[in-house]
mmCIF file of C-alpha atoms and ligand atoms in Angstrom:
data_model
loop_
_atom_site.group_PDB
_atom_site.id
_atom_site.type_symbol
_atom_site.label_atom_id
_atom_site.label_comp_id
_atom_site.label_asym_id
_atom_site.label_seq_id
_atom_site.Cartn_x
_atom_site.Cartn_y
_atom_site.Cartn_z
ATOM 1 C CA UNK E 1 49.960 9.879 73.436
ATOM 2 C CA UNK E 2 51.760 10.312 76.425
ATOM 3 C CA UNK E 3 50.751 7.045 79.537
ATOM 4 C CA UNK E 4 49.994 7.937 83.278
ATOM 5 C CA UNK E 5 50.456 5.824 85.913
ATOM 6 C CA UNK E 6 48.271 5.621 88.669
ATOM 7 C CA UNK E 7 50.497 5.821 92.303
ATOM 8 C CA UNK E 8 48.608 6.113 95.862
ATOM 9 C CA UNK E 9 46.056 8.007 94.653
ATOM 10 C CA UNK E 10 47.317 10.608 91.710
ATOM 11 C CA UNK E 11 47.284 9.982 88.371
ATOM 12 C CA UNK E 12 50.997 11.124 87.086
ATOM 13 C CA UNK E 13 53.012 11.212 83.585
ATOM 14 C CA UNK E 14 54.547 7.614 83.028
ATOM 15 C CA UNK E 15 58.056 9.364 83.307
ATOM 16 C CA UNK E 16 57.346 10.724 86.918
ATOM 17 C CA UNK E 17 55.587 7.953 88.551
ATOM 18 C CA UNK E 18 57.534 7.408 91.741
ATOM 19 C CA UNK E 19 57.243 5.100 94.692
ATOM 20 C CA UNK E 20 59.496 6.148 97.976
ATOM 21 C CA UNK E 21 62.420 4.185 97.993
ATOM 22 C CA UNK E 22 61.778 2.572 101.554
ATOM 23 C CA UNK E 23 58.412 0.845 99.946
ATOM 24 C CA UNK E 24 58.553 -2.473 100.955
ATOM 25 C CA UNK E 25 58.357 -4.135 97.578
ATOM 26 C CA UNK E 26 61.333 -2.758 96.356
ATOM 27 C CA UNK E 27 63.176 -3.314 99.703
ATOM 28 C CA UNK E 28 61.786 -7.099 99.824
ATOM 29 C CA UNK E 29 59.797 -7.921 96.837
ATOM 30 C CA UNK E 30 56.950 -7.676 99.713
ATOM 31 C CA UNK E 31 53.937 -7.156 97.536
ATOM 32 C CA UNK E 32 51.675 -8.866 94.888
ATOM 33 C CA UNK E 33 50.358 -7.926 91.386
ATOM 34 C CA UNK E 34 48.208 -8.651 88.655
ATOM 35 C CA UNK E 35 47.820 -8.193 85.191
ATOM 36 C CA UNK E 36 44.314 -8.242 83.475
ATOM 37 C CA UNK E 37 44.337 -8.319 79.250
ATOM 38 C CA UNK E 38 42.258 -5.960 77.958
ATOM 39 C CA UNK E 39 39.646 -6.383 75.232
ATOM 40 C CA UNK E 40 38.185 -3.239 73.866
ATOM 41 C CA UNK E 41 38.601 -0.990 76.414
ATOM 42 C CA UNK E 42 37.122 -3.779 79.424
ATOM 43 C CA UNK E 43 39.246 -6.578 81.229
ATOM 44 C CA UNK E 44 39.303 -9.923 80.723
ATOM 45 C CA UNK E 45 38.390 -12.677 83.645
ATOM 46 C CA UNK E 46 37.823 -9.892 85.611
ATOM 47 C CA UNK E 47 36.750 -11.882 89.186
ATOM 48 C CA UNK E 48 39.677 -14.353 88.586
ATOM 49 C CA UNK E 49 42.257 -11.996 88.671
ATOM 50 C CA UNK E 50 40.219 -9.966 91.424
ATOM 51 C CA UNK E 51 39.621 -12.669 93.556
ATOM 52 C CA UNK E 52 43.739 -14.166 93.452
ATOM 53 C CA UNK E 53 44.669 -10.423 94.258
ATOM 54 C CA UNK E 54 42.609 -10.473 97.089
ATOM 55 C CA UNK E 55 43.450 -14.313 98.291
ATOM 56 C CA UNK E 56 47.045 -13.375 97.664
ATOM 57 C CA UNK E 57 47.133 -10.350 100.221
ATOM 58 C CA UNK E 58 45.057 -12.303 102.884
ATOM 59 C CA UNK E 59 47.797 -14.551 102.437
ATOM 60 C CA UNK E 60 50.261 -12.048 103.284
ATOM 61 C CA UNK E 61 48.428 -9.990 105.329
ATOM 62 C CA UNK E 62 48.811 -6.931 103.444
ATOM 63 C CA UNK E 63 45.817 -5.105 104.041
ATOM 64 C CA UNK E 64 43.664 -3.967 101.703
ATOM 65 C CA UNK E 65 43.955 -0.830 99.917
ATOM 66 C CA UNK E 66 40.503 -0.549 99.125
ATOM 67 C CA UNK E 67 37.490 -2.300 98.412
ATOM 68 C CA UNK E 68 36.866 -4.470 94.839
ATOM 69 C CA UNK E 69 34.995 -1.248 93.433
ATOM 70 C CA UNK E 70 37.094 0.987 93.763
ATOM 71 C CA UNK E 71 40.124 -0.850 92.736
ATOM 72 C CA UNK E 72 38.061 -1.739 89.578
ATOM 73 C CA UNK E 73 37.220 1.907 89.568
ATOM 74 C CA UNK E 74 40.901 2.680 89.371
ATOM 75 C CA UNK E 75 41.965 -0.042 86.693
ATOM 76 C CA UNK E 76 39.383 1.101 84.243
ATOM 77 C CA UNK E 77 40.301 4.996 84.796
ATOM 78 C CA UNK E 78 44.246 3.869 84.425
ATOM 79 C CA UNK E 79 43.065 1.819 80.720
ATOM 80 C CA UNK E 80 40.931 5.105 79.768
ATOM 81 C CA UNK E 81 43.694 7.746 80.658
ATOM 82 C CA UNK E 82 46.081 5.794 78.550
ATOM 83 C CA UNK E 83 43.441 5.165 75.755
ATOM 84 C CA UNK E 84 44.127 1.488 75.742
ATOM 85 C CA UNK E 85 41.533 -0.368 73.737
ATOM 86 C CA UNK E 86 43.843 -3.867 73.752
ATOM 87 C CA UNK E 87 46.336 -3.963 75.840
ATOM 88 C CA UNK E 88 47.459 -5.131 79.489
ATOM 89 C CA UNK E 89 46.647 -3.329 82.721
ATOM 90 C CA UNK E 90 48.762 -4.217 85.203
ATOM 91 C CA UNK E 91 48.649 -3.693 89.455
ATOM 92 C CA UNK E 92 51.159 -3.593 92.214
ATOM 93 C CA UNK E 93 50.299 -3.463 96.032
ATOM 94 C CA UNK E 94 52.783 -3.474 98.337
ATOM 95 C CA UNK E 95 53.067 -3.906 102.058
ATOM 96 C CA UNK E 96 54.177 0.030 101.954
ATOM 97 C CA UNK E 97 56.304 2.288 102.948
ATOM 98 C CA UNK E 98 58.744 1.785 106.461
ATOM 99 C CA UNK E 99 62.090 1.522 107.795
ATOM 100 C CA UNK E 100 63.267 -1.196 106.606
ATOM 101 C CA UNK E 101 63.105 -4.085 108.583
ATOM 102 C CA UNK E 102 62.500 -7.526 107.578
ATOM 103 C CA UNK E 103 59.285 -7.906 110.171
ATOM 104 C CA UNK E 104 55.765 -6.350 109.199
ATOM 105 C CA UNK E 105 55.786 -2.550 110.078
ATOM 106 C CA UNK E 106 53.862 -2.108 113.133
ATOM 107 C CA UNK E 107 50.912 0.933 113.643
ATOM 108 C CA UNK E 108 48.995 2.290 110.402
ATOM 109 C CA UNK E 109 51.554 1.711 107.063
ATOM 110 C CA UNK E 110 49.249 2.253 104.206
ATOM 111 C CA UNK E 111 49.589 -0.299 101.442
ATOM 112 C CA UNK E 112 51.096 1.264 98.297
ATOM 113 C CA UNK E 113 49.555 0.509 95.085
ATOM 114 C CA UNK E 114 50.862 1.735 91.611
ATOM 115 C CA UNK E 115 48.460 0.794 88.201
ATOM 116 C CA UNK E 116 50.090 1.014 84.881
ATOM 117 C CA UNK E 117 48.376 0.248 81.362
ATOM 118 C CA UNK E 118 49.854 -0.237 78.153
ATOM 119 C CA UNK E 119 48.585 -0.937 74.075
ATOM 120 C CA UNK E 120 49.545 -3.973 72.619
ATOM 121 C CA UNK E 121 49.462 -4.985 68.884
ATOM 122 C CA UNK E 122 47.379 -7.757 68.645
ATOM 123 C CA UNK E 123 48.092 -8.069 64.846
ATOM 124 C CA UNK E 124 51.018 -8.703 65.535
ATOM 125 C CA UNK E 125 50.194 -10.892 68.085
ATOM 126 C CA UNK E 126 47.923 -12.963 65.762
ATOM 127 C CA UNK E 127 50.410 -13.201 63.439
ATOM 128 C CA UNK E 128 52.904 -15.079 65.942
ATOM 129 C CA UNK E 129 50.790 -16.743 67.672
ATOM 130 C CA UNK E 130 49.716 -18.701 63.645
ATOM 131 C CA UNK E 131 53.531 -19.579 63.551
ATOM 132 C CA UNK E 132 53.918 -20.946 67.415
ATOM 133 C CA UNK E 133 56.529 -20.299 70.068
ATOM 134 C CA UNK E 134 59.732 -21.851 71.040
ATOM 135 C CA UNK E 135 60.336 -23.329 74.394
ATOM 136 C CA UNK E 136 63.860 -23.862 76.413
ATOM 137 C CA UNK E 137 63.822 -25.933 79.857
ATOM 138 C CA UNK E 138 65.949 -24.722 82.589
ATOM 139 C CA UNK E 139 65.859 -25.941 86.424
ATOM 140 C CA UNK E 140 63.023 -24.862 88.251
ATOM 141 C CA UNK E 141 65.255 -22.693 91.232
ATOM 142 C CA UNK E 142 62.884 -20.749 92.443
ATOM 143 C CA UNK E 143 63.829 -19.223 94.634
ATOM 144 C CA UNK E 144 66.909 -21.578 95.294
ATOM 145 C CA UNK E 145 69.402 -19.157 94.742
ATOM 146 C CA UNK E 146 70.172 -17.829 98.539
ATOM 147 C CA UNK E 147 74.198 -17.554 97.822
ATOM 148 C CA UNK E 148 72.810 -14.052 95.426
ATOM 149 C CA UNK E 149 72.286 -11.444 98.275
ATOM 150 C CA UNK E 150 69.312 -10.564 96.148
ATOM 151 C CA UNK E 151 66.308 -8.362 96.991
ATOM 152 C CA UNK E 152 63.280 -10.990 96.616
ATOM 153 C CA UNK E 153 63.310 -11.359 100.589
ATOM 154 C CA UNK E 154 59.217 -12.130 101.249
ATOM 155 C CA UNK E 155 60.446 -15.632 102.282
ATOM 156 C CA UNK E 156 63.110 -13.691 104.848
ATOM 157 C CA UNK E 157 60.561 -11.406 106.319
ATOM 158 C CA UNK E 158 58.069 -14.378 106.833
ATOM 159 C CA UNK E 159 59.917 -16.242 108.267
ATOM 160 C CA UNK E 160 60.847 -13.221 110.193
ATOM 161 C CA UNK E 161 57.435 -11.502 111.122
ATOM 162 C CA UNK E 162 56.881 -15.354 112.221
ATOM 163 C CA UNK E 163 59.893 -15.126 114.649
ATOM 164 C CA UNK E 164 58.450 -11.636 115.980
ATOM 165 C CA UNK E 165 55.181 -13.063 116.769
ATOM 166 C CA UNK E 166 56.535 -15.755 118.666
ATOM 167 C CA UNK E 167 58.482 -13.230 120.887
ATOM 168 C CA UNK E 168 61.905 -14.026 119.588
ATOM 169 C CA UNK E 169 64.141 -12.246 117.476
ATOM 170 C CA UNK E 170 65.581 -14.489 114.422
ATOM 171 C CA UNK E 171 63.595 -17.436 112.781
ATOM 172 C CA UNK E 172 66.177 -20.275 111.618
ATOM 173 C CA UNK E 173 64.968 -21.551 108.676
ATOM 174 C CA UNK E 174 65.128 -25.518 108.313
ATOM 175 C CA UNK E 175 65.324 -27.636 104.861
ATOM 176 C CA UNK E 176 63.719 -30.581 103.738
ATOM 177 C CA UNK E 177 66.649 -32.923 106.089
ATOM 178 C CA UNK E 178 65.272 -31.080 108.823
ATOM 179 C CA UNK E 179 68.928 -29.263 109.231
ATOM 180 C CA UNK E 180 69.368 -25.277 109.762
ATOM 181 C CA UNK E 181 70.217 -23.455 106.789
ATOM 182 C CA UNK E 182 70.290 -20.004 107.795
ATOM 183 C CA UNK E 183 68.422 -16.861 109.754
ATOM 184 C CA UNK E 184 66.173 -14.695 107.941
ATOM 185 C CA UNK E 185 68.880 -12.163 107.652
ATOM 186 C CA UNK E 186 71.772 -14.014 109.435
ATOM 187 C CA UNK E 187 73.951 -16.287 109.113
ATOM 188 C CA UNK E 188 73.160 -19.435 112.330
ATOM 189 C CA UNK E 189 75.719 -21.097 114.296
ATOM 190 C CA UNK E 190 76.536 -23.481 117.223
ATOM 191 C CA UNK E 191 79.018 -24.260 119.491
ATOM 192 C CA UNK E 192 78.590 -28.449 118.868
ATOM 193 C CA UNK E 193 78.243 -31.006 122.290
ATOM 194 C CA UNK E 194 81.913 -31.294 121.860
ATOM 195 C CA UNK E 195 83.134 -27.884 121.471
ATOM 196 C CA UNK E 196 83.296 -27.307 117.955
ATOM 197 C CA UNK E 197 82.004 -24.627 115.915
ATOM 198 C CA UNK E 198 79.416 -25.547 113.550
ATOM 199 C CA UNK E 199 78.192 -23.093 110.773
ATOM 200 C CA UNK E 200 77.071 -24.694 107.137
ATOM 201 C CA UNK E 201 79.065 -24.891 104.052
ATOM 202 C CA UNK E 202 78.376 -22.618 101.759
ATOM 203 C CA UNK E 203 78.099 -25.458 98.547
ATOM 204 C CA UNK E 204 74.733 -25.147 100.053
ATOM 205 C CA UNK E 205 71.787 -22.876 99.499
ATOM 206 C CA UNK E 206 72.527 -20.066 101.740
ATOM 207 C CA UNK E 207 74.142 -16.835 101.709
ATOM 208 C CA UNK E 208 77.878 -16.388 102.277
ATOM 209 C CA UNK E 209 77.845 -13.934 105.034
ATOM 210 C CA UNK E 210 80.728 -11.412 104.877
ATOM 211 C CA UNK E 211 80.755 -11.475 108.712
ATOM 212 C CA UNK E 212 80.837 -15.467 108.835
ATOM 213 C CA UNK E 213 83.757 -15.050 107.012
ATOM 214 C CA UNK E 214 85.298 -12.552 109.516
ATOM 215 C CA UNK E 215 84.358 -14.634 112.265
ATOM 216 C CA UNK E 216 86.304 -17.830 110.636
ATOM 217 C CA UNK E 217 89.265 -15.927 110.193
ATOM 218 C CA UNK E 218 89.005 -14.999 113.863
ATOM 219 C CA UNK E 219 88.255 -18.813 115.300
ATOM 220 C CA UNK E 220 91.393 -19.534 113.318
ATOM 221 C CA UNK E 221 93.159 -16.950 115.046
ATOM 222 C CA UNK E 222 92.125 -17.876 118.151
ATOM 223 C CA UNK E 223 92.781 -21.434 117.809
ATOM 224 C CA UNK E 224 89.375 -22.791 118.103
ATOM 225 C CA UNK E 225 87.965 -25.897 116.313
ATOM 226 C CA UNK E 226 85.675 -25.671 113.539
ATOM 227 C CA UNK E 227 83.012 -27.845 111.361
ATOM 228 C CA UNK E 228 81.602 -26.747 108.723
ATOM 229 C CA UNK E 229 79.124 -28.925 108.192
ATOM 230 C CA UNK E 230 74.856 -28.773 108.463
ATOM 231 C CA UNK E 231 73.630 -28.839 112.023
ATOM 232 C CA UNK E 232 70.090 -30.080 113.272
ATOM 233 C CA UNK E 233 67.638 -28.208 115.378
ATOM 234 C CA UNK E 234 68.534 -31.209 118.124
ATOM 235 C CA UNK E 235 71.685 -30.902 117.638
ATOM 236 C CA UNK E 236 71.064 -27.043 117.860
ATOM 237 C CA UNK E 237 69.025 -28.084 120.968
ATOM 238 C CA UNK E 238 71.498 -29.663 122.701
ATOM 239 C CA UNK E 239 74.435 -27.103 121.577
ATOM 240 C CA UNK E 240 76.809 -25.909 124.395
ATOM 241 C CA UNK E 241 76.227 -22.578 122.456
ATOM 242 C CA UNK E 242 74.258 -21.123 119.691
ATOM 243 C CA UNK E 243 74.901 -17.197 117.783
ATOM 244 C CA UNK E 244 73.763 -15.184 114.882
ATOM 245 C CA UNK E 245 76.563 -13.359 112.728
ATOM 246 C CA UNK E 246 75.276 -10.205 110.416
ATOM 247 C CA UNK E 247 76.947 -7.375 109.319
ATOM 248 C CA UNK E 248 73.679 -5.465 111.447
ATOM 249 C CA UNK E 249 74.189 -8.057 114.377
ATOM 250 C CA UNK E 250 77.388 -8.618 114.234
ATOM 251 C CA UNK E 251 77.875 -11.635 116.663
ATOM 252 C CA UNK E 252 74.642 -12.443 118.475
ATOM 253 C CA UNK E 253 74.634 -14.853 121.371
ATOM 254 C CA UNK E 254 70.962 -17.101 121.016
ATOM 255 C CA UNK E 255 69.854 -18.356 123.995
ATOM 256 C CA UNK E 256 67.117 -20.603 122.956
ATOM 257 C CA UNK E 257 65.455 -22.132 119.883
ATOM 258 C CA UNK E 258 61.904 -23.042 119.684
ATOM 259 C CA UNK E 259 61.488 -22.216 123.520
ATOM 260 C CA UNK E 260 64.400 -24.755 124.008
ATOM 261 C CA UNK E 261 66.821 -23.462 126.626
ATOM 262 C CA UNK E 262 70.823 -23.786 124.921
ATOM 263 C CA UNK E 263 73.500 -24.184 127.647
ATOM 264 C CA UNK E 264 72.597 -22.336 130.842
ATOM 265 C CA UNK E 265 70.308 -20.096 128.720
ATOM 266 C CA UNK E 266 72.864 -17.237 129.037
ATOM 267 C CA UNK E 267 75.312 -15.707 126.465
ATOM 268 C CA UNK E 268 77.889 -18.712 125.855
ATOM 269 C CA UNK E 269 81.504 -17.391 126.582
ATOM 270 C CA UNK E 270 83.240 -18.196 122.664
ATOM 271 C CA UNK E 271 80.030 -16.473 121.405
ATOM 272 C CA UNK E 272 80.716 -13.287 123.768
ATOM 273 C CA UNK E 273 84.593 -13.589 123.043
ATOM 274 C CA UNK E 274 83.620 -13.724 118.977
ATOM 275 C CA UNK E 275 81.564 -10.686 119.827
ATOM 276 C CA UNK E 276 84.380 -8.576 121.466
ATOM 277 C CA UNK E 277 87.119 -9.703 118.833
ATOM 278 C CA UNK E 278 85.100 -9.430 116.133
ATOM 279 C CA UNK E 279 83.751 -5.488 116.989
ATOM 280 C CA UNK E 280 87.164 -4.456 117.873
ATOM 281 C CA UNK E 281 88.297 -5.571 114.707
ATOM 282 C CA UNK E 282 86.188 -4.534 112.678
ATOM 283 C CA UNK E 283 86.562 -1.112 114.053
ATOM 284 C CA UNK E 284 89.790 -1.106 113.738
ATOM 285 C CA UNK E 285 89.806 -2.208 110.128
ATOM 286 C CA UNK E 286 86.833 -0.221 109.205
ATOM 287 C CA UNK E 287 87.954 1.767 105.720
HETATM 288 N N1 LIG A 301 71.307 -9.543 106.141
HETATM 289 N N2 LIG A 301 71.845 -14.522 105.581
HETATM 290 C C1 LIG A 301 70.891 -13.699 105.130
HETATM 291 C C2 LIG A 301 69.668 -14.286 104.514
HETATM 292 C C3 LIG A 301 71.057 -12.300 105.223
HETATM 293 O O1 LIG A 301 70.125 -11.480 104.763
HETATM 294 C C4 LIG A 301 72.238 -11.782 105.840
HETATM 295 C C5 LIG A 301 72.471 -10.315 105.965
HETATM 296 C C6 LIG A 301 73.209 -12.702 106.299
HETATM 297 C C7 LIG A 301 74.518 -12.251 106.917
HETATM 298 O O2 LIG A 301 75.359 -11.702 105.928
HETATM 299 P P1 LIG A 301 76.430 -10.545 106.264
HETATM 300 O O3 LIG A 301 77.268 -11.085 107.361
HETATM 301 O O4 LIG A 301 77.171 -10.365 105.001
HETATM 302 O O5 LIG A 301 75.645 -9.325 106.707
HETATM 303 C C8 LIG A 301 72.977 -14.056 106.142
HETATM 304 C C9 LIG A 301 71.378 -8.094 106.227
HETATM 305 C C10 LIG A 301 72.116 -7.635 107.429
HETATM 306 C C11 LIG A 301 69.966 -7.539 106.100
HETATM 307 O O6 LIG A 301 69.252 -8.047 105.241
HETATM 308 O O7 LIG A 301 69.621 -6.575 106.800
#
């Protein structure tokens, strides 16, 4: 028996389900699921799962694709098409479809939302479940893992759509010591009270920016001082300078944090001269 999936609307073979590959939660993991079991042919703790779904996209504001009935509508059509009598449905909403950019699309995106079903054995099932499980432990990381350049960015374009509402243009995200980690897609960095460059070490949790790298080998070149060490938001405060590096931004003069003017609240001059050296080279280099 061959399985359909259900995707925005149509009903398609399994095999040719598609979603466009600027959805948002395949570009950022910017979306939520669920999975009901089913028991002869009807769902299990239906409301429970419903009302999570629900909480979960209020959360996010991701709007909603449609109302409970017809999304119940469409689970129990997606378990009949696919004849499952015991089994798991399972449901994806996304944010959508958009350019991708870390903040919330603006104007009309219409979530996406893709329902798949499946059979399972529960025999079989039974027959493990009589003989237990085993367990392993492992560190609990998620997601502490921000050195892997890896697509589950929700956190990112939070803390992003966060920075856009507030008018400015990069949120610096802060840990638990109350010290700067990183942007939501770049890599932060100061020039310190006494002139040095500050940017964090990458022993800790963020990524290892292949422009912060370019941009060391150039302060090197050019002779200029630098820390690697954490920074504070005071200390970011009080900063002669503050940038952004990205490989989209390249080198980004900030000129304030948290409404906090840095320097004269203009462009700092190593951040502009970073800029120039750093464009010009990587032009030049560009293979
Ligand atoms: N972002 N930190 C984070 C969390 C990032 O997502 C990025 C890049 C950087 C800077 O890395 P690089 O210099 O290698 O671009 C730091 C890209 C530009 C993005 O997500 O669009």
């Amino acid at each position: 028996m061959s399985r359909v999936a259900y995707v925005n609307g149509v009903y398609a073979p399994h095999g040719e389900a598609v979603i466009h590959v600027e959805d948002r939660g395949f570009q950022f993991a910017d979306g939520v699921y669920e999975v009901w079991s089913v028991f002869d042919g009807r769902l299990a703790d239906f409301d429970g799962h419903m009302d999570r779904l629900f909480r979960s996209l209020d959360e996010l504001k991701i709007a909603h694709p449609m109302g409970r009935g017809a999304l119940a509508a469409v689970l129990r059509e997606t378990v009949r098409r696919n004849r499952v009598r015991n089994g798991i449905v399972y449901l994806q909403v996304t944010r959508g479809t958009a350019r991708r950019d870390h903040p919330f699309p603006s104007g009309d995106v219409a979530p996406s939302v893709v329902v798949t079903a499946r059979s399972m054995n529960r025999t079989a099932m039974e027959a493990g479940a009589r003989k237990g499980v085993a367990v392993i432990t492992q560190p609990d990381i998620r997601w502490g893992r921000c050195d892997i350049k890896s697509v589950g960015l929700l956190a990112n374009v939070l803390a992003k759509q966060a920075a856009k509402e507030r008018g400015a243009y990069e949120a610096w995200m802060v840990d638990e010591m109350g010290l700067v980690t990183e942007g939501s897609s770049t890599n932060a960095w100061i020039v310190d009270k006494d002139g040095k460059l500050r940017t964090r070490d990458t022993q800790a949790n963020i990524l290892r920016g292949i422009t912060r790298a370019a941009v060391m080998t150039l302060i090197a070149e050019q002779g200029l001082e630098l820390d690697e060490r954490p920074f504070s938001v005071e200390e970011a405060k009080q900063a002669r300078e503050a940038f952004i590096t990205s490989a989209s931004a390249y080198v980004t003069p900030v000129v304030s944090i948290d409404g906090a003017t840095i320097g004269d609240g203009k462009p700092g001059p190593i951040a502009l001269r970073l800029r120039e050296l750093y464009l010009e080279k990587a032009r030049d280099e560009a293979a």
